[in-house]
Amino acid sequence: MGVRVTSKGQVTIPKAVRDALGLKPGDEVDFVRENGGYRVKRHFDEAAFDAAIREYAGTVDLGGMTVDEYIDDMRGH
């Protein structure tokens, strides 16, 4: 599926791709270099995620883990 680049370097992400990624107006995307090309993915804001998890610290049973341990576990570290 091809798209045209404007003189300002902008492209319109096709609706099927926006729907598949769950993108809404105002969302951010990342371009990731991979296998000699690029792929587009939803932007993941780690700082916002960390803040959201910390907001609920003490209100959720983390199975004996600290918040930092839980965040690392969620990230697969």
GROMACS .gro file of C-alpha atoms in nm:
model
   77
    1MET     CA    1   0.000   0.000   0.000
    2GLY     CA    2   0.169   0.318  -0.115
    3VAL     CA    3   0.120   0.674  -0.001
    4ARG     CA    4   0.245   1.002  -0.144
    5VAL     CA    5   0.486   1.226   0.048
    6THR     CA    6   0.392   1.596   0.046
    7SER     CA    7   0.640   1.880  -0.008
    8LYS     CA    8   0.649   1.915   0.373
    9GLY     CA    9   0.749   1.549   0.414
   10GLN     CA   10   0.406   1.449   0.542
   11VAL     CA   11   0.216   1.131   0.465
   12THR     CA   12  -0.137   1.020   0.543
   13ILE     CA   13  -0.146   0.686   0.723
   14PRO     CA   14  -0.407   0.475   0.544
   15LYS     CA   15  -0.726   0.410   0.742
   16ALA     CA   16  -0.671   0.034   0.744
   17VAL     CA   17  -0.330   0.087   0.907
   18ARG     CA   18  -0.467   0.344   1.157
   19ASP     CA   19  -0.744   0.101   1.250
   20ALA     CA   20  -0.501  -0.192   1.285
   21LEU     CA   21  -0.276   0.015   1.515
   22GLY     CA   22  -0.569   0.169   1.702
   23LEU     CA   23  -0.448   0.520   1.618
   24LYS     CA   24  -0.661   0.823   1.693
   25PRO     CA   25  -0.604   1.192   1.611
   26GLY     CA   26  -0.322   1.326   1.828
   27ASP     CA   27  -0.157   0.985   1.883
   28GLU     CA   28   0.214   0.956   1.816
   29VAL     CA   29   0.393   0.692   1.612
   30ASP     CA   30   0.754   0.578   1.597
   31PHE     CA   31   0.953   0.481   1.290
   32VAL     CA   32   1.183   0.192   1.376
   33ARG     CA   33   1.478   0.092   1.152
   34GLU     CA   34   1.451  -0.278   1.084
   35ASN     CA   35   1.591  -0.520   0.824
   36GLY     CA   36   1.710  -0.248   0.585
   37GLY     CA   37   1.381  -0.058   0.605
   38TYR     CA   38   1.149   0.100   0.857
   39ARG     CA   39   0.831  -0.003   1.031
   40VAL     CA   40   0.575   0.221   1.194
   41LYS     CA   41   0.442   0.145   1.542
   42ARG     CA   42   0.240   0.316   1.810
   43HIS     CA   43   0.456   0.536   2.031
   44PHE     CA   44   0.504   0.394   2.380
   45ASP     CA   45   0.562   0.665   2.638
   46GLU     CA   46   0.760   0.490   2.913
   47ALA     CA   47   0.750   0.792   3.145
   48ALA     CA   48   0.369   0.809   3.124
   49PHE     CA   49   0.346   0.433   3.180
   50ASP     CA   50   0.576   0.456   3.483
   51ALA     CA   51   0.374   0.745   3.626
   52ALA     CA   52   0.047   0.556   3.578
   53ILE     CA   53   0.183   0.248   3.753
   54ARG     CA   54   0.325   0.456   4.038
   55GLU     CA   55  -0.010   0.632   4.085
   56TYR     CA   56  -0.162   0.299   4.185
   57ALA     CA   57   0.131   0.186   4.400
   58GLY     CA   58   0.000   0.039   4.722
   59THR     CA   59  -0.350  -0.016   4.584
   60VAL     CA   60  -0.268  -0.326   4.382
   61ASP     CA   61  -0.116  -0.654   4.502
   62LEU     CA   62   0.211  -0.679   4.309
   63GLY     CA   63   0.288  -1.024   4.444
   64GLY     CA   64   0.553  -0.896   4.682
   65MET     CA   65   0.742  -0.705   4.409
   66THR     CA   66   0.841  -0.342   4.436
   67VAL     CA   67   0.698  -0.103   4.177
   68ASP     CA   68   1.034  -0.097   3.997
   69GLU     CA   69   1.050  -0.478   3.992
   70TYR     CA   70   0.693  -0.490   3.861
   71ILE     CA   71   0.770  -0.239   3.584
   72ASP     CA   72   1.080  -0.437   3.483
   73ASP     CA   73   0.872  -0.756   3.479
   74MET     CA   74   0.604  -0.590   3.264
   75ARG     CA   75   0.877  -0.481   3.020
   76GLY     CA   76   1.018  -0.833   3.007
   77HIS     CA   77   1.348  -0.748   3.176
   0.00000   0.00000   0.00000
